[in-house]
């Protein structure tokens, strides 16, 4: 269990890091959405490994095949299955850790839970699974674009290096112009150099991805348990290596007084309702209010490092896990399209759920 | 939609702030759990209003009635319905805001979404709904107690006043000894005084609740989307006024290197697997590893303040929302049992889900 | 598990035969539906016991209380909880069977499944639970009425006495004019006499309920697993004592040739698509085609009879179950509103689900 | 929506008749089940077209590829994706009906629902989708076999030719020895000849498939809505061309008296609980009682016939649908493995659901 997401716009992902491939079945996408193959491929390309020397050197074209649900360039309302075949599997790289539990990986917990596990590259627990999310999220983005909703993420922190400006003080069109995906070019270069230095040490470092969603109409999200930000939080926390989520004023907002934090309503010159501030992050009572939705996602340093580490093996014996393979010293640059994909999936689902609010 | 939570241990809450009452149907609780009425009542009492002068003076006994699912003191495996009737409804208190949208409340978003709303005290969006969660969570706690799992939350921050010690440096048995529910008595008194001063200003302030779960066996949680921490995050973010969630090393963990952050495995003297550090917060790959699970939840200052605020009404006219009524100047003391309840519900559900991992 | 039904228009029922009461939480009903209390009560009255001498003499007013989700006479989009309190519980009637397994009841299977059971009147397995379905179904009917959809059921068979005419050859407005709910008054009287004679023997007999749904627009129902007739079938088979379901040409249709069975399309004088015959029962590929939907539901003779029967008890000893209590000699007259209620719930859900078929 | 089935042992099928292929993602299969590729292939072969002259002459090897979830011959607890590529697509066969609505097919209803449709061979509505169910059901059978549960179906009726013996009077091992899959060899030959004569007329005919499940422990199935027979009914009714479902005494049982119909309990020589008769069909209160489960499924004559038929097209014009292509004159022989597959999926799911009945 656990490999499906969404209530109406639903995805079921499958596949392992070193198996045949990674895929997804998307159910509940409305009929008639233009299926833009090039766009979906471009999103996969943003996530794929080997983009620069600060990402893993695993070689994957990450090209996808459509198996169903699309006819004459449009979605038909039936399930859309996509598969991305693995190419650079090199399973032998992992034979040395078949019986070992790598620190802060899922090896131990999968073994306890299931009694068996596909140890090759982490099997199902590998972040390679997120390729399927990106493909599905790209379709969700295409649906949202028809509705005027736009999702954009960027790197705001690497290690202790932190962008202090908020999203509306930045030029987000710069984001894709550098390998780090930080919209501030100067900071981006510093982050790049820092990640590269960490890489040379065989170590890894964490970071933060920010995301802003523009154009969401008021009314999306559901009361009580399925609040818009609660689903966003779950979706983000489900991404590999994520340790925290906050939206709107977040953890810093706790230090404010209510009189400072409350967002006063007003009517703008176009007779549209707005708030003077947006500590609410575009969400009130779990439902979008029409303002920008924004949030932050914290990623830990990836667990795979090129250093020897103390651990144990399946037999309970002490083991030294030796760093090998090809991994990301910092996950956030490649996490940007994943964060966007998950946000788009959440929103597409709430768009459809909201259709039932009234007769 | 949105008023149900859980896959197997499932709850469906209902009720409005100023309607007949608040209730819950719990489905999927296994048969044979001892239904300890006194314990469930004591949990509701921990959440109820009017506990001290820093909580709302609304008068509610918050006594619950069992409508089904319990026979001769045991759960029977069938749905357990509980209701807590509202007593101190004073609906007239709210007539003045019937057409107004209170800033940073759900009035506006509900109106847009549904076209109608029960404006009395926030209706369905009121935090009074959490009484139902606490009742259901109390039953989840009873189930977990039979399995040796214990959930404990406490206040770690009010405004900028922050407890720097971690949970294992504190005496958590002190938590219930003060009105703030902070386990450090000195800090608790300072927090109390601060909240009281904010109250006198007719203002409100935010805070942070920490939670630790001890005794969870390894293997609970599901891969990919339904990771244990992702469900914990969703559950916490679904609580009224929550703005952020982090677990284990959280947002601070992003500044560490992988070599610092990774939790080395070892075998203890009882042949049990442990990790030397616990940056993972007891969860690896979304599945519990047997270590303590711990996390933090950020609460914004409550939106209701006793001050006049700029806003609009349903007709699009400018309105001044005048502070009235009886509200909490700081939500975190009463949020402690709510956080525990939601955590217990998440864990009870994963306990049952994990039963299907193997034949 | 098992006490919830529906994907969007969802119900969760609770309660036991001799507990506090029977209730339901309805989630996903759109906002703005007029909540006609009198109509809902009238539907409950159609199902309630004691209507004539051929139904159980248990005395229940079956009056319901609204606990939530309705404001100023309209649904608000939030969960609607209803409760019908039990009055005539007489639990002592059942003490003699506390340890016995009544033949063809659920006593044995509940005991094996759960290890405990509320033996009073069958507890959760009692058909009294269907009161909650009728209340929820009444609301679904109100929603459907706003959409022009009408559901009507009637008794077509009791024992071997069978109405040979199809629904369009009958005057269905006669249905409620007799205690059997058979629209043919002559047959109704014969059925009544037969049931009464069976009652005097302390025995019971089965029957068939037919149902026809008029006004369903084309397009409701989902492909593959959630076909409209598959959900109707599940919903009907979930009613106590049901043994079979068929729609359209049903079991008799298997003897036809395709050239006889196929329903030719044509355009009527109002430019509307119709079929010349309706062996399809208004459903093609699991989706409504705009024609009348019709189906049959077979009910076994109720298991409770006023005769001694061979059985065993919980200790594995032979026991003679002695018939006592107040029960229906034939369930179909009271099943008519239950069949309608479940059909209405299925349709209301598909109406909402269909909203997501297109952008 | 509609393409997923199951709560814990869940399947999501995808694919169209003349697209890339048909596939399924199976989620929730426990870890450690031996994945017997040969058995799964043999089940697909039982369903595949072209088995004899009374089945469609479409040429499909129906070989499947495993995409995920299996490692070293065992299931790993993660999603298992399987794909069966289409070979003999001949899409040009269908161009003549691109704009036409074939009588009693899903062409019209899909068009109304979605606005677009893949008209090639019925697209998603084609019974070719059931290949995915058979593959998934084969895995469910492997799981059930480990638990001692066995599912077996057979043809009991073709047109008006009906096997009067019950399953325990037949030698079910004969079922696979003839092309009709009728366990009575004499009747099988008559049925074969009849189907072949219907085929020569370019017509089709309906039939009935019976199914018996042996070895189910008492306790599987859930109360109220998710009764074991209600799920079986839904699962069967979701198969293409099914018009009716009955279990145990079925529609005939309505003519019995309760005193005749009730199944008396007794203890056999091995101290095991049994019933003297089995009108209950192995299910009481929706939960298995340990006796054989048996049911019947009615299939209409397939809608595709090789004769000209009156219809309309998408523009509302009258059209003559001309019979072409390669189709089954009678669906029941190939439906046998599909019925078994769906029954196995239902049971596997209830096996897992039942694990949560007690702590």
GROMACS .gro file of N, CA, C and O in nm, chain A residues 1-2 104-105 109-110 112-115 129 203-204 206 219 221-227 229 231 234 237-238 243-247 254 257-259 262-263 267 276 279 284 287 299 303 309-310 316 354 358, chain B residues 1-2 104 109-110 112-115 129 203-204 206 219 221-227 229 231 234 237-238 243-247 254 257-259 262-263 267 276 279 284 299 303 309-310 316 353-354 358:
model
  396
    1UNK      N    1   0.083  -0.120   0.000
    1UNK     CA    2   0.000   0.000   0.000
    1UNK      C    3   0.087   0.126   0.000
    1UNK      O    4   0.204   0.119   0.029
    2UNK      N    5   0.026   0.234  -0.033
    2UNK     CA    6   0.097   0.361  -0.025
    2UNK      C    7   0.140   0.417  -0.158
    2UNK      O    8   0.186   0.531  -0.165
  104UNK      N    9   2.045   0.560   0.744
  104UNK     CA   10   1.947   0.661   0.703
  104UNK      C   11   1.884   0.634   0.567
  104UNK      O   12   1.823   0.723   0.509
  105UNK      N   13   1.896   0.512   0.518
  105UNK     CA   14   1.819   0.467   0.403
  105UNK      C   15   1.700   0.384   0.451
  105UNK      O   16   1.681   0.366   0.571
  109UNK      N   17   1.423  -0.073   0.728
  109UNK     CA   18   1.279  -0.070   0.752
  109UNK      C   19   1.202  -0.155   0.651
  109UNK      O   20   1.107  -0.224   0.687
  110UNK      N   21   1.244  -0.154   0.524
  110UNK     CA   22   1.179  -0.242   0.425
  110UNK      C   23   1.200  -0.389   0.463
  110UNK      O   24   1.110  -0.471   0.450
  112UNK      N   25   1.248  -0.522   0.756
  112UNK     CA   26   1.165  -0.559   0.872
  112UNK      C   27   1.019  -0.570   0.830
  112UNK      O   28   0.948  -0.662   0.871
  113UNK      N   29   0.977  -0.476   0.748
  113UNK     CA   30   0.835  -0.473   0.710
  113UNK      C   31   0.795  -0.591   0.621
  113UNK      O   32   0.693  -0.654   0.643
  114UNK      N   33   0.877  -0.618   0.520
  114UNK     CA   34   0.836  -0.712   0.416
  114UNK      C   35   0.906  -0.849   0.422
  114UNK      O   36   0.861  -0.943   0.358
  115UNK      N   37   1.018  -0.854   0.492
  115UNK     CA   38   1.091  -0.981   0.495
  115UNK      C   39   1.175  -1.005   0.371
  115UNK      O   40   1.265  -1.089   0.373
  129UNK      N   41   1.174   0.673  -0.833
  129UNK     CA   42   1.027   0.664  -0.842
  129UNK      C   43   0.966   0.799  -0.876
  129UNK      O   44   0.859   0.807  -0.936
  203UNK      N   45   3.069   1.392   0.034
  203UNK     CA   46   2.964   1.414   0.134
  203UNK      C   47   2.839   1.469   0.064
  203UNK      O   48   2.832   1.475  -0.059
  204UNK      N   49   2.738   1.505   0.142
  204UNK     CA   50   2.615   1.559   0.086
  204UNK      C   51   2.566   1.670   0.178
  204UNK      O   52   2.611   1.682   0.291
  206UNK      N   53   2.197   1.935   0.267
  206UNK     CA   54   2.054   1.955   0.248
  206UNK      C   55   2.020   2.088   0.184
  206UNK      O   56   2.109   2.164   0.142
  219UNK      N   57  -1.190   2.873  -0.344
  219UNK     CA   58  -1.283   2.762  -0.330
  219UNK      C   59  -1.223   2.623  -0.343
  219UNK      O   60  -1.291   2.524  -0.318
  221UNK      N   61  -0.994   2.312  -0.223
  221UNK     CA   62  -0.955   2.259  -0.092
  221UNK      C   63  -1.080   2.216  -0.020
  221UNK      O   64  -1.190   2.261  -0.052
  222UNK      N   65  -1.066   2.127   0.077
  222UNK     CA   66  -1.182   2.074   0.147
  222UNK      C   67  -1.167   2.098   0.297
  222UNK      O   68  -1.056   2.103   0.349
  223UNK      N   69  -1.277   2.112   0.367
  223UNK     CA   70  -1.270   2.138   0.511
  223UNK      C   71  -1.206   2.022   0.589
  223UNK      O   72  -1.195   1.912   0.538
  224UNK      N   73  -1.172   2.051   0.710
  224UNK     CA   74  -1.138   1.955   0.816
  224UNK      C   75  -1.009   1.878   0.784
  224UNK      O   76  -0.901   1.930   0.803
  225UNK      N   77  -1.015   1.755   0.734
  225UNK     CA   78  -0.893   1.676   0.720
  225UNK      C   79  -0.821   1.700   0.588
  225UNK      O   80  -0.700   1.691   0.581
  226UNK      N   81  -0.897   1.727   0.484
  226UNK     CA   82  -0.835   1.739   0.352
  226UNK      C   83  -0.815   1.885   0.314
  226UNK      O   84  -0.837   1.926   0.199
  227UNK      N   85  -0.768   1.962   0.410
  227UNK     CA   86  -0.738   2.101   0.382
  227UNK      C   87  -0.634   2.108   0.270
  227UNK      O   88  -0.547   2.021   0.259
  229UNK      N   89  -0.372   2.289   0.235
  229UNK     CA   90  -0.233   2.287   0.281
  229UNK      C   91  -0.196   2.155   0.346
  229UNK      O   92  -0.080   2.117   0.349
  231UNK      N   93  -0.301   1.859   0.237
  231UNK     CA   94  -0.267   1.771   0.124
  231UNK      C   95  -0.135   1.813   0.060
  231UNK      O   96  -0.055   1.728   0.021
  234UNK      N   97   0.128   1.674   0.291
  234UNK     CA   98   0.146   1.530   0.273
  234UNK      C   99   0.220   1.501   0.143
  234UNK      O  100   0.313   1.420   0.140
  237UNK      N  101   0.585   1.598   0.186
  237UNK     CA  102   0.654   1.509   0.280
  237UNK      C  103   0.671   1.368   0.223
  237UNK      O  104   0.753   1.291   0.270
  238UNK      N  105   0.592   1.337   0.121
  238UNK     CA  106   0.606   1.204   0.060
  238UNK      C  107   0.723   1.197  -0.036
  238UNK      O  108   0.760   1.088  -0.081
  243UNK      N  109   1.198   1.665   0.513
  243UNK     CA  110   1.187   1.663   0.660
  243UNK      C  111   1.092   1.766   0.715
  243UNK      O  112   1.061   1.764   0.836
  244UNK      N  113   1.050   1.862   0.634
  244UNK     CA  114   0.962   1.965   0.688
  244UNK      C  115   0.886   2.037   0.579
  244UNK      O  116   0.927   2.038   0.462
  245UNK      N  117   0.774   2.096   0.621
  245UNK     CA  118   0.687   2.170   0.530
  245UNK      C  119   0.625   2.284   0.608
  245UNK      O  120   0.581   2.268   0.722
  246UNK      N  121   0.622   2.402   0.547
  246UNK     CA  122   0.547   2.511   0.607
  246UNK      C  123   0.487   2.594   0.495
  246UNK      O  124   0.539   2.598   0.384
  247UNK      N  125   0.374   2.657   0.522
  247UNK     CA  126   0.312   2.740   0.419
  247UNK      C  127   0.279   2.876   0.480
  247UNK      O  128   0.268   2.890   0.602
  254UNK      N  129   0.459   3.203   1.412
  254UNK     CA  130   0.417   3.180   1.551
  254UNK      C  131   0.459   3.295   1.643
  254UNK      O  132   0.402   3.312   1.750
  257UNK      N  133   0.181   3.852   1.658
  257UNK     CA  134   0.052   3.866   1.726
  257UNK      C  135  -0.059   3.852   1.620
  257UNK      O  136  -0.037   3.877   1.501
  258UNK      N  137  -0.177   3.814   1.665
  258UNK     CA  138  -0.290   3.803   1.573
  258UNK      C  139  -0.314   3.931   1.497
  258UNK      O  140  -0.346   3.929   1.377
  259UNK      N  141  -0.300   4.043   1.565
  259UNK     CA  142  -0.324   4.172   1.499
  259UNK      C  143  -0.223   4.200   1.389
  259UNK      O  144  -0.250   4.276   1.296
  262UNK      N  145  -0.313   3.868   1.097
  262UNK     CA  146  -0.438   3.862   1.022
  262UNK      C  147  -0.429   3.938   0.889
  262UNK      O  148  -0.370   4.047   0.883
  263UNK      N  149  -0.489   3.880   0.787
  263UNK     CA  150  -0.487   3.940   0.653
  263UNK      C  151  -0.619   4.012   0.627
  263UNK      O  152  -0.723   3.948   0.604
  267UNK      N  153  -1.155   4.521  -0.131
  267UNK     CA  154  -1.200   4.504  -0.269
  267UNK      C  155  -1.111   4.589  -0.358
  267UNK      O  156  -1.096   4.709  -0.333
  276UNK      N  157  -0.476   4.235   0.219
  276UNK     CA  158  -0.366   4.333   0.216
  276UNK      C  159  -0.232   4.266   0.241
  276UNK      O  160  -0.130   4.305   0.185
  279UNK      N  161  -0.023   3.642   0.493
  279UNK     CA  162   0.034   3.544   0.587
  279UNK      C  163  -0.038   3.411   0.576
  279UNK      O  164   0.015   3.307   0.615
  284UNK      N  165  -0.733   2.972   0.351
  284UNK     CA  166  -0.800   3.001   0.478
  284UNK      C  167  -0.903   2.893   0.507
  284UNK      O  168  -0.989   2.863   0.424
  287UNK      N  169  -0.903   2.617   0.245
  287UNK     CA  170  -0.961   2.642   0.112
  287UNK      C  171  -0.893   2.765   0.052
  287UNK      O  172  -0.872   2.865   0.122
  299UNK      N  173   1.469   1.967   0.265
  299UNK     CA  174   1.529   1.839   0.226
  299UNK      C  175   1.655   1.814   0.308
  299UNK      O  176   1.743   1.899   0.313
  303UNK      N  177   2.131   1.054   0.197
  303UNK     CA  178   2.196   0.958   0.286
  303UNK      C  179   2.316   0.891   0.223
  303UNK      O  180   2.409   0.849   0.292
  309UNK      N  181   3.096   0.412   0.651
  309UNK     CA  182   3.007   0.438   0.764
  309UNK      C  183   2.982   0.311   0.844
  309UNK      O  184   2.968   0.204   0.787
  310UNK      N  185   2.969   0.328   0.973
  310UNK     CA  186   2.938   0.217   1.063
  310UNK      C  187   2.792   0.173   1.039
  310UNK      O  188   2.702   0.256   1.028
  316UNK      N  189   2.272  -0.916   1.166
  316UNK     CA  190   2.296  -0.851   1.295
  316UNK      C  191   2.443  -0.830   1.323
  316UNK      O  192   2.482  -0.792   1.433
  354UNK      N  193  -1.375   1.999  -0.610
  354UNK     CA  194  -1.458   2.117  -0.585
  354UNK      C  195  -1.582   2.121  -0.673
  354UNK      O  196  -1.679   2.190  -0.641
  358UNK      N  197  -2.138   2.217  -0.503
  358UNK     CA  198  -2.275   2.262  -0.523
  358UNK      C  199  -2.343   2.175  -0.629
  358UNK      O  200  -2.277   2.111  -0.709
  360UNK      N  201  -1.689   1.698   0.123
  360UNK     CA  202  -1.577   1.604   0.137
  360UNK      C  203  -1.473   1.659   0.234
  360UNK      O  204  -1.471   1.776   0.263
  361UNK      N  205  -1.387   1.572   0.280
  361UNK     CA  206  -1.278   1.615   0.364
  361UNK      C  207  -1.295   1.583   0.511
  361UNK      O  208  -1.202   1.599   0.589
  463UNK      N  209  -0.868   3.629   0.808
  463UNK     CA  210  -0.793   3.506   0.835
  463UNK      C  211  -0.877   3.394   0.896
  463UNK      O  212  -0.823   3.298   0.952
  468UNK      N  213  -1.389   3.190   0.238
  468UNK     CA  214  -1.365   3.074   0.151
  468UNK      C  215  -1.484   2.977   0.152
  468UNK      O  216  -1.520   2.921   0.049
  469UNK      N  217  -1.545   2.956   0.268
  469UNK     CA  218  -1.665   2.871   0.272
  469UNK      C  219  -1.777   2.934   0.189
  469UNK      O  220  -1.849   2.864   0.117
  471UNK      N  221  -1.756   3.130  -0.070
  471UNK     CA  222  -1.728   3.115  -0.212
  471UNK      C  223  -1.748   2.970  -0.256
  471UNK      O  224  -1.805   2.943  -0.362
  472UNK      N  225  -1.703   2.880  -0.173
  472UNK     CA  226  -1.708   2.739  -0.211
  472UNK      C  227  -1.851   2.686  -0.214
  472UNK      O  228  -1.889   2.617  -0.308
  473UNK      N  229  -1.929   2.717  -0.112
  473UNK     CA  230  -2.059   2.652  -0.095
  473UNK      C  231  -2.179   2.741  -0.127
  473UNK      O  232  -2.290   2.691  -0.142
  474UNK      N  233  -2.158   2.871  -0.129
  474UNK     CA  234  -2.272   2.958  -0.154
  474UNK      C  235  -2.359   2.980  -0.031
  474UNK      O  236  -2.436   3.076  -0.026
  488UNK      N  237  -1.465   2.141   1.631
  488UNK     CA  238  -1.467   2.010   1.564
  488UNK      C  239  -1.361   1.917   1.620
  488UNK      O  240  -1.376   1.794   1.618
  562UNK      N  241  -0.546   4.058   2.208
  562UNK     CA  242  -0.472   4.007   2.093
  562UNK      C  243  -0.449   3.856   2.108
  562UNK      O  244  -0.503   3.794   2.201
  563UNK      N  245  -0.375   3.798   2.019
  563UNK     CA  246  -0.346   3.655   2.027
  563UNK      C  247  -0.202   3.633   1.983
  563UNK      O  248  -0.140   3.721   1.925
  565UNK      N  249   0.098   3.302   1.856
  565UNK     CA  250   0.115   3.164   1.812
  565UNK      C  251   0.204   3.082   1.902
  565UNK      O  252   0.247   3.130   2.009
  578UNK      N  253   0.854  -0.104   1.119
  578UNK     CA  254   0.769  -0.160   1.014
  578UNK      C  255   0.638  -0.087   0.990
  578UNK      O  256   0.568  -0.119   0.894
  580UNK      N  257   0.407   0.222   0.868
  580UNK     CA  258   0.421   0.325   0.763
  580UNK      C  259   0.426   0.255   0.629
  580UNK      O  260   0.457   0.135   0.621
  581UNK      N  261   0.393   0.327   0.524
  581UNK     CA  262   0.388   0.266   0.391
  581UNK      C  263   0.480   0.342   0.297
  581UNK      O  264   0.501   0.462   0.313
  582UNK      N  265   0.533   0.275   0.198
  582UNK     CA  266   0.624   0.342   0.105
  582UNK      C  267   0.556   0.452   0.022
  582UNK      O  268   0.434   0.460   0.017
  583UNK      N  269   0.635   0.532  -0.039
  583UNK     CA  270   0.600   0.626  -0.145
  583UNK      C  271   0.509   0.739  -0.095
  583UNK      O  272   0.558   0.834  -0.036
  584UNK      N  273   0.378   0.733  -0.115
  584UNK     CA  274   0.294   0.848  -0.082
  584UNK      C  275   0.247   0.847   0.063
  584UNK      O  276   0.227   0.952   0.122
  585UNK      N  277   0.226   0.730   0.119
  585UNK     CA  278   0.170   0.722   0.253
  585UNK      C  279   0.277   0.696   0.357
  585UNK      O  280   0.261   0.616   0.449
  586UNK      N  281   0.388   0.768   0.341
  586UNK     CA  282   0.495   0.756   0.439
  586UNK      C  283   0.440   0.796   0.577
  586UNK      O  284   0.353   0.884   0.587
  588UNK      N  285   0.564   0.977   0.809
  588UNK     CA  286   0.576   1.120   0.841
  588UNK      C  287   0.488   1.205   0.749
  588UNK      O  288   0.448   1.314   0.788
  590UNK      N  289   0.183   1.118   0.649
  590UNK     CA  290   0.051   1.112   0.711
  590UNK      C  291   0.049   1.191   0.841
  590UNK      O  292  -0.051   1.258   0.872
  593UNK      N  293   0.019   1.549   0.730
  593UNK     CA  294  -0.116   1.583   0.688
  593UNK      C  295  -0.209   1.595   0.809
  593UNK      O  296  -0.288   1.689   0.819
  596UNK      N  297  -0.128   1.917   0.995
  596UNK     CA  298  -0.166   2.035   0.917
  596UNK      C  299  -0.317   2.049   0.904
  596UNK      O  300  -0.369   2.157   0.874
  597UNK      N  301  -0.388   1.941   0.929
  597UNK     CA  302  -0.535   1.949   0.923
  597UNK      C  303  -0.595   2.010   1.049
  597UNK      O  304  -0.714   2.041   1.053
  602UNK      N  305   0.046   2.587   1.070
  602UNK     CA  306   0.115   2.645   0.954
  602UNK      C  307   0.238   2.568   0.912
  602UNK      O  308   0.295   2.596   0.805
  603UNK      N  309   0.286   2.477   0.997
  603UNK     CA  310   0.407   2.406   0.960
  603UNK      C  311   0.424   2.278   1.039
  603UNK      O  312   0.367   2.263   1.148
  604UNK      N  313   0.503   2.189   0.979
  604UNK     CA  314   0.530   2.058   1.040
  604UNK      C  315   0.672   2.019   1.003
  604UNK      O  316   0.714   2.035   0.888
  605UNK      N  317   0.745   1.966   1.101
  605UNK     CA  318   0.875   1.908   1.069
  605UNK      C  319   0.898   1.791   1.162
  605UNK      O  320   0.845   1.787   1.273
  606UNK      N  321   0.975   1.694   1.115
  606UNK     CA  322   1.002   1.578   1.201
  606UNK      C  323   1.151   1.551   1.200
  606UNK      O  324   1.223   1.593   1.109
  613UNK      N  325   1.872   2.069   0.730
  613UNK     CA  326   1.922   2.098   0.595
  613UNK      C  327   2.063   2.156   0.597
  613UNK      O  328   2.134   2.150   0.497
  616UNK      N  329   2.578   1.821   0.703
  616UNK     CA  330   2.630   1.735   0.597
  616UNK      C  331   2.575   1.594   0.618
  616UNK      O  332   2.540   1.555   0.730
  617UNK      N  333   2.570   1.517   0.511
  617UNK     CA  334   2.524   1.379   0.520
  617UNK      C  335   2.602   1.300   0.625
  617UNK      O  336   2.545   1.219   0.698
  618UNK      N  337   2.730   1.326   0.631
  618UNK     CA  338   2.814   1.251   0.726
  618UNK      C  339   2.780   1.285   0.871
  618UNK      O  340   2.805   1.206   0.961
  621UNK      N  341   2.356   1.134   0.899
  621UNK     CA  342   2.323   0.990   0.893
  621UNK      C  343   2.325   0.926   1.031
  621UNK      O  344   2.412   0.955   1.113
  622UNK      N  345   2.230   0.836   1.054
  622UNK     CA  346   2.217   0.768   1.182
  622UNK      C  347   2.277   0.628   1.171
  622UNK      O  348   2.218   0.538   1.110
  626UNK      N  349   2.397  -0.273   1.719
  626UNK     CA  350   2.319  -0.372   1.794
  626UNK      C  351   2.345  -0.349   1.942
  626UNK      O  352   2.460  -0.345   1.985
  635UNK      N  353   2.265   0.530   1.649
  635UNK     CA  354   2.343   0.606   1.748
  635UNK      C  355   2.288   0.748   1.764
  635UNK      O  356   2.289   0.805   1.872
  638UNK      N  357   1.849   1.157   1.391
  638UNK     CA  358   1.805   1.266   1.303
  638UNK      C  359   1.686   1.223   1.217
  638UNK      O  360   1.610   1.306   1.169
  643UNK      N  361   1.243   0.590   0.856
  643UNK     CA  362   1.334   0.583   0.742
  643UNK      C  363   1.261   0.526   0.622
  643UNK      O  364   1.202   0.418   0.630
  658UNK      N  365   0.173   2.659   1.523
  658UNK     CA  366   0.038   2.717   1.524
  658UNK      C  367   0.048   2.869   1.512
  658UNK      O  368   0.120   2.934   1.587
  662UNK      N  369  -0.704   3.370   1.483
  662UNK     CA  370  -0.750   3.484   1.404
  662UNK      C  371  -0.847   3.574   1.481
  662UNK      O  372  -0.856   3.694   1.454
  668UNK      N  373  -1.113   4.533   1.317
  668UNK     CA  374  -1.030   4.503   1.202
  668UNK      C  375  -1.101   4.539   1.072
  668UNK      O  376  -1.221   4.519   1.058
  669UNK      N  377  -1.022   4.583   0.976
  669UNK     CA  378  -1.074   4.614   0.843
  669UNK      C  379  -1.113   4.485   0.770
  669UNK      O  380  -1.040   4.387   0.773
  675UNK      N  381  -1.971   4.281  -0.064
  675UNK     CA  382  -1.855   4.348  -0.120
  675UNK      C  383  -1.833   4.487  -0.060
  675UNK      O  384  -1.749   4.563  -0.108
  712UNK      N  385  -0.274  -0.124   0.887
  712UNK     CA  386  -0.231  -0.138   0.749
  712UNK      C  387  -0.112  -0.234   0.739
  712UNK      O  388  -0.099  -0.309   0.642
  713UNK      N  389  -0.025  -0.229   0.837
  713UNK     CA  390   0.095  -0.311   0.832
  713UNK      C  391   0.064  -0.461   0.841
  713UNK      O  392   0.147  -0.544   0.804
  717UNK      N  393   0.265  -0.888   0.491
  717UNK     CA  394   0.307  -1.025   0.460
  717UNK      C  395   0.186  -1.118   0.468
  717UNK      O  396   0.086  -1.084   0.531
   0.00000   0.00000   0.00000
